Tab-separated table of C-alpha atoms in Angstrom:
chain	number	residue	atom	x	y	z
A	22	UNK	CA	14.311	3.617	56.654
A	23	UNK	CA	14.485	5.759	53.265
A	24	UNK	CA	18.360	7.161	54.905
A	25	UNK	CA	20.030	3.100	54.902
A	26	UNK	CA	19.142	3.131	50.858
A	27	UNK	CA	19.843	6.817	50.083
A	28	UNK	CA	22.824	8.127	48.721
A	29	UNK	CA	22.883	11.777	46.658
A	30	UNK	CA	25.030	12.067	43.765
A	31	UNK	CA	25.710	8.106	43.686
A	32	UNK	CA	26.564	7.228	40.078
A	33	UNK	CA	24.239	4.803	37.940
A	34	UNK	CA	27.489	2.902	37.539
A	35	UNK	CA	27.535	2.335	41.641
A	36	UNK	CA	24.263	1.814	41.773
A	37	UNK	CA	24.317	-1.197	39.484
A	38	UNK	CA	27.593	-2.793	40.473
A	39	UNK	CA	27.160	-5.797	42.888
A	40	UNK	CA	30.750	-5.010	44.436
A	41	UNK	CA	30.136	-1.636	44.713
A	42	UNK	CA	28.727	-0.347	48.700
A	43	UNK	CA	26.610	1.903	46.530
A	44	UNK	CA	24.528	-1.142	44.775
A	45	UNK	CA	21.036	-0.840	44.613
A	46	UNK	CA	20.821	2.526	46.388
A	47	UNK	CA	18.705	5.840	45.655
A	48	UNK	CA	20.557	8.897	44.420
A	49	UNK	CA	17.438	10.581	43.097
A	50	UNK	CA	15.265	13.230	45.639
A	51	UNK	CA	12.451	12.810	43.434
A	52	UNK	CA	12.447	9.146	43.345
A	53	UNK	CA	13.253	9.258	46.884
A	54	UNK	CA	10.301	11.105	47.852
A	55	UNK	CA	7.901	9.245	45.227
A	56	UNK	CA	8.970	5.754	47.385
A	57	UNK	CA	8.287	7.164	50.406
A	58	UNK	CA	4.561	8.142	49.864
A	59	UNK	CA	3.977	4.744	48.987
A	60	UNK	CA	5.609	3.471	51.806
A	61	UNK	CA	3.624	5.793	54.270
A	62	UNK	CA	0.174	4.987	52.578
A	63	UNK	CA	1.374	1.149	52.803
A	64	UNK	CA	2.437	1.632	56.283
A	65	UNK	CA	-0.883	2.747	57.233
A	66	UNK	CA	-2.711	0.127	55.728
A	67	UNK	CA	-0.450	-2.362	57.691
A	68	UNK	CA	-1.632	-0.987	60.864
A	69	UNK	CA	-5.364	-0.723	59.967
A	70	UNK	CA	-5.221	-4.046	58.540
A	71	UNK	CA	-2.693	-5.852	60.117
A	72	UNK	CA	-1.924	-4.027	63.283
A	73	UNK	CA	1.993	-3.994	62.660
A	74	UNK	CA	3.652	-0.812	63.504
A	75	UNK	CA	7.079	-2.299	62.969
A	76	UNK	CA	8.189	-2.132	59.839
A	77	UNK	CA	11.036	-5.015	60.273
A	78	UNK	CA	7.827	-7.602	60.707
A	79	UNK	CA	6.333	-7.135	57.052
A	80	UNK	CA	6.095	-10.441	55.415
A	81	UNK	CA	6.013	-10.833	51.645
A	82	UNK	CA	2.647	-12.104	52.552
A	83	UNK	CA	1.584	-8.756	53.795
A	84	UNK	CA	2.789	-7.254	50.472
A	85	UNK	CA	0.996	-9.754	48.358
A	86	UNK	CA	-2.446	-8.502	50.316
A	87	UNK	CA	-1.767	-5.072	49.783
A	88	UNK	CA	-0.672	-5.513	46.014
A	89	UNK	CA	-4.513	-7.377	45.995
A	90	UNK	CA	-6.145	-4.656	47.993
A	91	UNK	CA	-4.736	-2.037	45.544
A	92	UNK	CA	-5.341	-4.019	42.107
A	93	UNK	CA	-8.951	-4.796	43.502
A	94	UNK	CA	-9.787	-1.183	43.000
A	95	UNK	CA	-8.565	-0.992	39.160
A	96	UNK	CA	-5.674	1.440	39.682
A	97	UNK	CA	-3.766	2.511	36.482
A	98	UNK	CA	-1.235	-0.130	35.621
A	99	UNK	CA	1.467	2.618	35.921
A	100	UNK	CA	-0.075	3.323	39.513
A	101	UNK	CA	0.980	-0.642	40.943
A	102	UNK	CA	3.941	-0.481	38.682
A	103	UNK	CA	5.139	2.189	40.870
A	104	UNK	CA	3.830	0.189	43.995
A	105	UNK	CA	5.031	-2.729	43.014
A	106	UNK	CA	9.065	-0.776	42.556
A	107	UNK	CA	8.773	0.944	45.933
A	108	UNK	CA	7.739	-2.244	47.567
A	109	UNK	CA	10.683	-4.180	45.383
A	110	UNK	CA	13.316	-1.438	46.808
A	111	UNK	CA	12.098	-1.552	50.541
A	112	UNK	CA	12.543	-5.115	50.729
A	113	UNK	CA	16.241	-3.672	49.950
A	114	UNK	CA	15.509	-0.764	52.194
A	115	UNK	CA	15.095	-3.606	54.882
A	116	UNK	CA	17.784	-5.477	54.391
A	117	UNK	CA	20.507	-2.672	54.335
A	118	UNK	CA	18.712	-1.299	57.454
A	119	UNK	CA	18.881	-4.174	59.802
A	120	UNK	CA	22.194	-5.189	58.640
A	121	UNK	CA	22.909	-1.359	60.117
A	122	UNK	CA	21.306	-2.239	63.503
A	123	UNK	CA	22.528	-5.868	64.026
A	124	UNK	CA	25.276	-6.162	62.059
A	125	UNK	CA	23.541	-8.465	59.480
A	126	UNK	CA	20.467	-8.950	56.964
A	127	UNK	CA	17.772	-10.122	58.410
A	128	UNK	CA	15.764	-12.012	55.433
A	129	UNK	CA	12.743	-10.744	53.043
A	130	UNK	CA	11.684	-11.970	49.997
A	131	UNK	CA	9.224	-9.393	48.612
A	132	UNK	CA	8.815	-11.036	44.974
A	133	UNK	CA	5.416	-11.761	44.856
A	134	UNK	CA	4.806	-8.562	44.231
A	135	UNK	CA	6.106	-9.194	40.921
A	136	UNK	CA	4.060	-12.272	40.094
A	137	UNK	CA	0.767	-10.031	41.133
A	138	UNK	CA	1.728	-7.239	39.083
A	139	UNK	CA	2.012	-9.535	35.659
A	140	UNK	CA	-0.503	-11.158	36.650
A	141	UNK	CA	-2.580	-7.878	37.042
A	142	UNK	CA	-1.158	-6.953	34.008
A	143	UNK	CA	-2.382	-10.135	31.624
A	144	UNK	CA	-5.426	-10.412	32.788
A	145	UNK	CA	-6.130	-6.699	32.156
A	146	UNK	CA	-7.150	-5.859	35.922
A	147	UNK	CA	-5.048	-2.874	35.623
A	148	UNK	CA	-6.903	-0.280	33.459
A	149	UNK	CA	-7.807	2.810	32.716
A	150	UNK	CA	-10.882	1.152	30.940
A	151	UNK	CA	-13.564	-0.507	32.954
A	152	UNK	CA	-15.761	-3.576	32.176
A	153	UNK	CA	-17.407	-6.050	33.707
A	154	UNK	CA	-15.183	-8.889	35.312
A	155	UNK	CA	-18.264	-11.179	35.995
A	156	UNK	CA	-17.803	-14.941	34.367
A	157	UNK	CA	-20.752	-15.212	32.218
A	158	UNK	CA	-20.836	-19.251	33.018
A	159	UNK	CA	-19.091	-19.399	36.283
A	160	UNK	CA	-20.017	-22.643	36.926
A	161	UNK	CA	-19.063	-24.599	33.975
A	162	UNK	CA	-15.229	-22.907	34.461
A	163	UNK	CA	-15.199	-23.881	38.193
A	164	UNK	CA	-16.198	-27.360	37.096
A	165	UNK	CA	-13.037	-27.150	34.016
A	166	UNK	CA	-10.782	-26.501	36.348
A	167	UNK	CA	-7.744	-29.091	36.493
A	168	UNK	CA	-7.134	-29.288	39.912
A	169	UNK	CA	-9.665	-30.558	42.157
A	170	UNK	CA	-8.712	-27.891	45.074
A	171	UNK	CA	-8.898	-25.369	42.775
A	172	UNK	CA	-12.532	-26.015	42.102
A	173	UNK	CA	-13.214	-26.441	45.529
A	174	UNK	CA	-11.584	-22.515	45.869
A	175	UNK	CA	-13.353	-21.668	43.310
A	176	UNK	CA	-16.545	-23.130	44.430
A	177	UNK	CA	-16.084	-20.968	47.997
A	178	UNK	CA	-15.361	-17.644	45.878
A	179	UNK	CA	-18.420	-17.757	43.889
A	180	UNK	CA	-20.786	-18.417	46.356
A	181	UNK	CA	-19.097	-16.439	49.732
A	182	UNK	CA	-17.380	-13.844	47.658
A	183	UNK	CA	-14.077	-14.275	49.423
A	184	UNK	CA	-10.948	-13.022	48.761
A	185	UNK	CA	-7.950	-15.068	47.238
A	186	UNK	CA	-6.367	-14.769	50.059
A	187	UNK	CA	-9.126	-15.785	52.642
A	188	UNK	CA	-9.335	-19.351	50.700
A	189	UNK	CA	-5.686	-19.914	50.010
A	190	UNK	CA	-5.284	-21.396	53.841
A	191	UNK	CA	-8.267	-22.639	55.730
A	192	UNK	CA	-7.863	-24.387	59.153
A	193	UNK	CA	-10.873	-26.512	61.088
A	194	UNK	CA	-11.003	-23.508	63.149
A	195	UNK	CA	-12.344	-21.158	61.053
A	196	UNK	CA	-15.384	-23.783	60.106
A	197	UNK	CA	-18.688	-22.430	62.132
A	198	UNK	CA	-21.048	-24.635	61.103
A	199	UNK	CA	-24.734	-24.263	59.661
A	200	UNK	CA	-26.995	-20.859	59.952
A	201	UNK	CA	-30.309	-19.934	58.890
A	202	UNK	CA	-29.685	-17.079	55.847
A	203	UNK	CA	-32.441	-15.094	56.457
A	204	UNK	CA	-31.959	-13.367	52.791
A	205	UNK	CA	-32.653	-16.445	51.253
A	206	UNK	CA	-34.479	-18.494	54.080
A	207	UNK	CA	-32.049	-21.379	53.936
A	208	UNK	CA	-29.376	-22.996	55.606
A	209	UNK	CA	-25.541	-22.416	54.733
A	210	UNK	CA	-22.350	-23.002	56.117
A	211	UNK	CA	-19.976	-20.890	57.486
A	212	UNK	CA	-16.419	-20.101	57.260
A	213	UNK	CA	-14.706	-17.491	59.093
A	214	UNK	CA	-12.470	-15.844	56.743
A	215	UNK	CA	-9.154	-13.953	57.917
A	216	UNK	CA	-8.837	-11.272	54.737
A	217	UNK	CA	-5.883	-9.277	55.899
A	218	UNK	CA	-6.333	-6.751	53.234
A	219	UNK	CA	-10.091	-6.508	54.199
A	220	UNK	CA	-11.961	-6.632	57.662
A	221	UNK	CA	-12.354	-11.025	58.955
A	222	UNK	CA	-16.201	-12.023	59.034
A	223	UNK	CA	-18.386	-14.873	57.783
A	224	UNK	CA	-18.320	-16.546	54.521
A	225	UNK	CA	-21.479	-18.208	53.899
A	226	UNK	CA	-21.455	-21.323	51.473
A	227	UNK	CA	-23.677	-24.224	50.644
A	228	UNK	CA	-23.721	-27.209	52.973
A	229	UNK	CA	-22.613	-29.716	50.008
A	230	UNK	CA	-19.386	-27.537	49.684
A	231	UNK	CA	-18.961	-26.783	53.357
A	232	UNK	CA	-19.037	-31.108	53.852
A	233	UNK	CA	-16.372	-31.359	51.316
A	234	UNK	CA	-14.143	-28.860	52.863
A	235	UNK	CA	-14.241	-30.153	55.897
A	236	UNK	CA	-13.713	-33.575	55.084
A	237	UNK	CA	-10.562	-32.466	53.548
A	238	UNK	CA	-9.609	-30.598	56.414
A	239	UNK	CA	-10.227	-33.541	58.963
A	240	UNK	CA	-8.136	-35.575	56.947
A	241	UNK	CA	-5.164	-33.340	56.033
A	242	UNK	CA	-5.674	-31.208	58.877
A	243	UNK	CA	-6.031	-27.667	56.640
A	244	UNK	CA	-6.820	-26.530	53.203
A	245	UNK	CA	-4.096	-24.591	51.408
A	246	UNK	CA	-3.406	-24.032	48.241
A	247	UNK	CA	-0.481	-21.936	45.720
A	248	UNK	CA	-1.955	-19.301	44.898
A	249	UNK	CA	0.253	-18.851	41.782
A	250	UNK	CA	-1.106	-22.543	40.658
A	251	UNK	CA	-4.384	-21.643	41.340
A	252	UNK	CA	-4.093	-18.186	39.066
A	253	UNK	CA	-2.539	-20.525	36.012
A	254	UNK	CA	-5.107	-23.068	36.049
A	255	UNK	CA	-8.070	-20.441	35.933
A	256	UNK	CA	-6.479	-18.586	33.079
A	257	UNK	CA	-5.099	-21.831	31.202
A	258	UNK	CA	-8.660	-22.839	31.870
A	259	UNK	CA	-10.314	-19.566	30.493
A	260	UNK	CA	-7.932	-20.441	27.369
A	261	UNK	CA	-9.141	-23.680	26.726
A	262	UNK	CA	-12.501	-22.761	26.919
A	263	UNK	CA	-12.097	-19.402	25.075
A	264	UNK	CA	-13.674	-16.904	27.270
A	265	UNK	CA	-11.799	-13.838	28.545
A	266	UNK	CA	-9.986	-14.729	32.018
A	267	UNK	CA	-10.396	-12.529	35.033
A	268	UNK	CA	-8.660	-13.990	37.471
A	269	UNK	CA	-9.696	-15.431	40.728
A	270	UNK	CA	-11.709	-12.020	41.320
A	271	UNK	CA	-14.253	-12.324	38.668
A	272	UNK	CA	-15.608	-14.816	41.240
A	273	UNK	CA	-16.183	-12.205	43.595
A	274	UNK	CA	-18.004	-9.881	41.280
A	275	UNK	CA	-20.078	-12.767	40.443
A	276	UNK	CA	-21.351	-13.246	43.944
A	277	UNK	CA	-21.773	-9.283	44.396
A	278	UNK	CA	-24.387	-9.526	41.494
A	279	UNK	CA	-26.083	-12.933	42.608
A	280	UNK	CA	-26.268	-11.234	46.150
A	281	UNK	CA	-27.398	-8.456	45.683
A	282	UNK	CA	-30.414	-9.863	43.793
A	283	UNK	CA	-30.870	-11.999	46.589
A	284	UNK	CA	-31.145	-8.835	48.956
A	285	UNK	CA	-33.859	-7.387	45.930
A	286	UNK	CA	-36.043	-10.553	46.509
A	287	UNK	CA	-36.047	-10.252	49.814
A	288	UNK	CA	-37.401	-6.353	49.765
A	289	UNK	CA	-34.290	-4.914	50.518
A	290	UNK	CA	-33.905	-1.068	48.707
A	291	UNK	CA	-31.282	-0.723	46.127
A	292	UNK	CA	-29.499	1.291	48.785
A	293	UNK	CA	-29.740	-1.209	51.306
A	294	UNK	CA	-28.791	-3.956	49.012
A	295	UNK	CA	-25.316	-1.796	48.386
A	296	UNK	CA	-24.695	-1.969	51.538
A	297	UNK	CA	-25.268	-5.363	53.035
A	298	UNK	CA	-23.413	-6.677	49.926
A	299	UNK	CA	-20.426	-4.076	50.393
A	300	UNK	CA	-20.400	-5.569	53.947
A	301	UNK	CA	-20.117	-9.110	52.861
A	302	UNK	CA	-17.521	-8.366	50.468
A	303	UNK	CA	-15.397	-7.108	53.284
A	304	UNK	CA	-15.980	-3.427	51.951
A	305	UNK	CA	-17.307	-0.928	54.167
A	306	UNK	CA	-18.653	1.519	51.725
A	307	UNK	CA	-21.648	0.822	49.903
A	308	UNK	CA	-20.466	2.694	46.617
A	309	UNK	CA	-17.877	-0.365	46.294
A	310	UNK	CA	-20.843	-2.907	45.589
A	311	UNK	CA	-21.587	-0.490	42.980
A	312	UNK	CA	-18.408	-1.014	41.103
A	313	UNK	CA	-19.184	-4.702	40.492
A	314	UNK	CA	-22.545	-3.985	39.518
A	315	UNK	CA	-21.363	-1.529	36.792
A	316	UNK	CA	-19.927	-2.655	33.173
């Protein structure tokens, strides 16, 4: 893959000139070598994750999970900087390499990358300081929020701990219906998540939210939402009410501490409690529960 993009000795003034066969190419072994260890640590997470060995079937949603999965652990913003190029130049990588092999581009559009790394980058999730990205009234910004989808997102965030990306599209399928929560000895609902930058399991939610979403879903057939939309009106929300914005996230770390409470109560061990919540989270070390609980 690195070969259809790498050319030694090619001049910057090649490399920038849209007429030039040389456009957009590599002439650097360093850089060279610095893209491909972050295309071999994002290759492996495609097949862990996604189960795609072939490189020509990566979707610009598959590059939005993995730009999630690496901002979720608080890498150095000029750690997904340098993600976010090597991803940029093997959409490029792509498209010179199946023009190669079938005599034309086949088509990827890699730029969300771009809108997760600003996005990352102005909501300060990309640090080398750490603090706690809990909302201190969660419920009063779920309730500001413009959009009435959005708060219903929100709504499934905060008390499932889901991902962004295992609320964005929700079909009838994925609805399981009521369970006994042993944790809390009550009923809640249950949604069947499909996190591709985590492992798929249960979301559990109240029954007054679960209702709504489903009568959305029987009469519009799914729930989706733009996940770009959705990231504006949180932090155009957070503005308005003048508290710091954490993104879609902070809803997760806000369930992690509720939770794991919730295990405490119920005469779970601290240890225990890591666990089950890590679990739940989609996580399958207990040490990552830990990082929400810190700040």
């Amino acid at each position: 893959m690195l070969k259809s993009i790498f050319v030694a000795g090619a001049k910057k003034t090649e490399r920038i000139d849209p007429n030039h066969p040389h456009h957009m190419k590599i002439s650097s072994y360093r850089t060279a070598s610095t893209f491909r260890a972050v295309w071999e640590n994002f290759f492996h997470y495609l097949r862990e994750h996604w189960n795609i060995k072939d490189a020509e079937k990566i979707t610009g949603e598959m590059i939005a999970a993995y730009m999630d999965y690496k901002s979720e652990y608080h890498v150095s913003k000029q750690y997904l900087e340098k993600i976010s190029s090597a991803l940029g130049k093997l959409e490029i990588a792509l498209q010179c390499y199946t023009k190669n092999k079938y005599g034309e581009s086949k088509y990827y559009d890699f730029s969300i990358r771009q809108f997760i790394l600003n996005e990352a980058r102005n909501l300060d999730l990309v640090a080398n300081n750490y603090h706690n990205r809990a909302y201190e009234n969660p419920e009063h910004l779920i309730a500001s929020l413009s959009d009435p989808l959005h708060r219903m997102a929100a709504q499934i965030q905060y008390e499932g701990g889901a991902r962004l990306e295992g609320i964005s599209l929700i079909k009838l399928e994925q609805l399981y219906g009521i369970k006994y929560d042993t944790i809390t000895n009550s009923d809640k609902a249950i949604i069947f998540t499909k996190e591709k930058g985590g492992k798929e399991g249960d979301v559990l939610i109240s029954i007054d939210i679960y209702d709504q979403l489903l009568g959305y879903i029987t009469a519009n057939k799914r729930f989706k939402i733009d996940r770009q939309k959705y990231s504006t009106d949180i932090r155009e929300t957070c503005i308005k009410l003048g508290i710091p914005a954490e993104g879609s996230h902070g809803f997760r770390w806000n369930f992690a501490k509720r939770r794991m409470m919730e295990y405490a109560c119920a005469g779970y061990t601290y240890e225990q409690s890591l666990q089950a919540v890590s679990w739940e989270l989609k996580h399958n070390r207990a040490s990552i529960s830990e990082h929400y609980l810190g700040g």
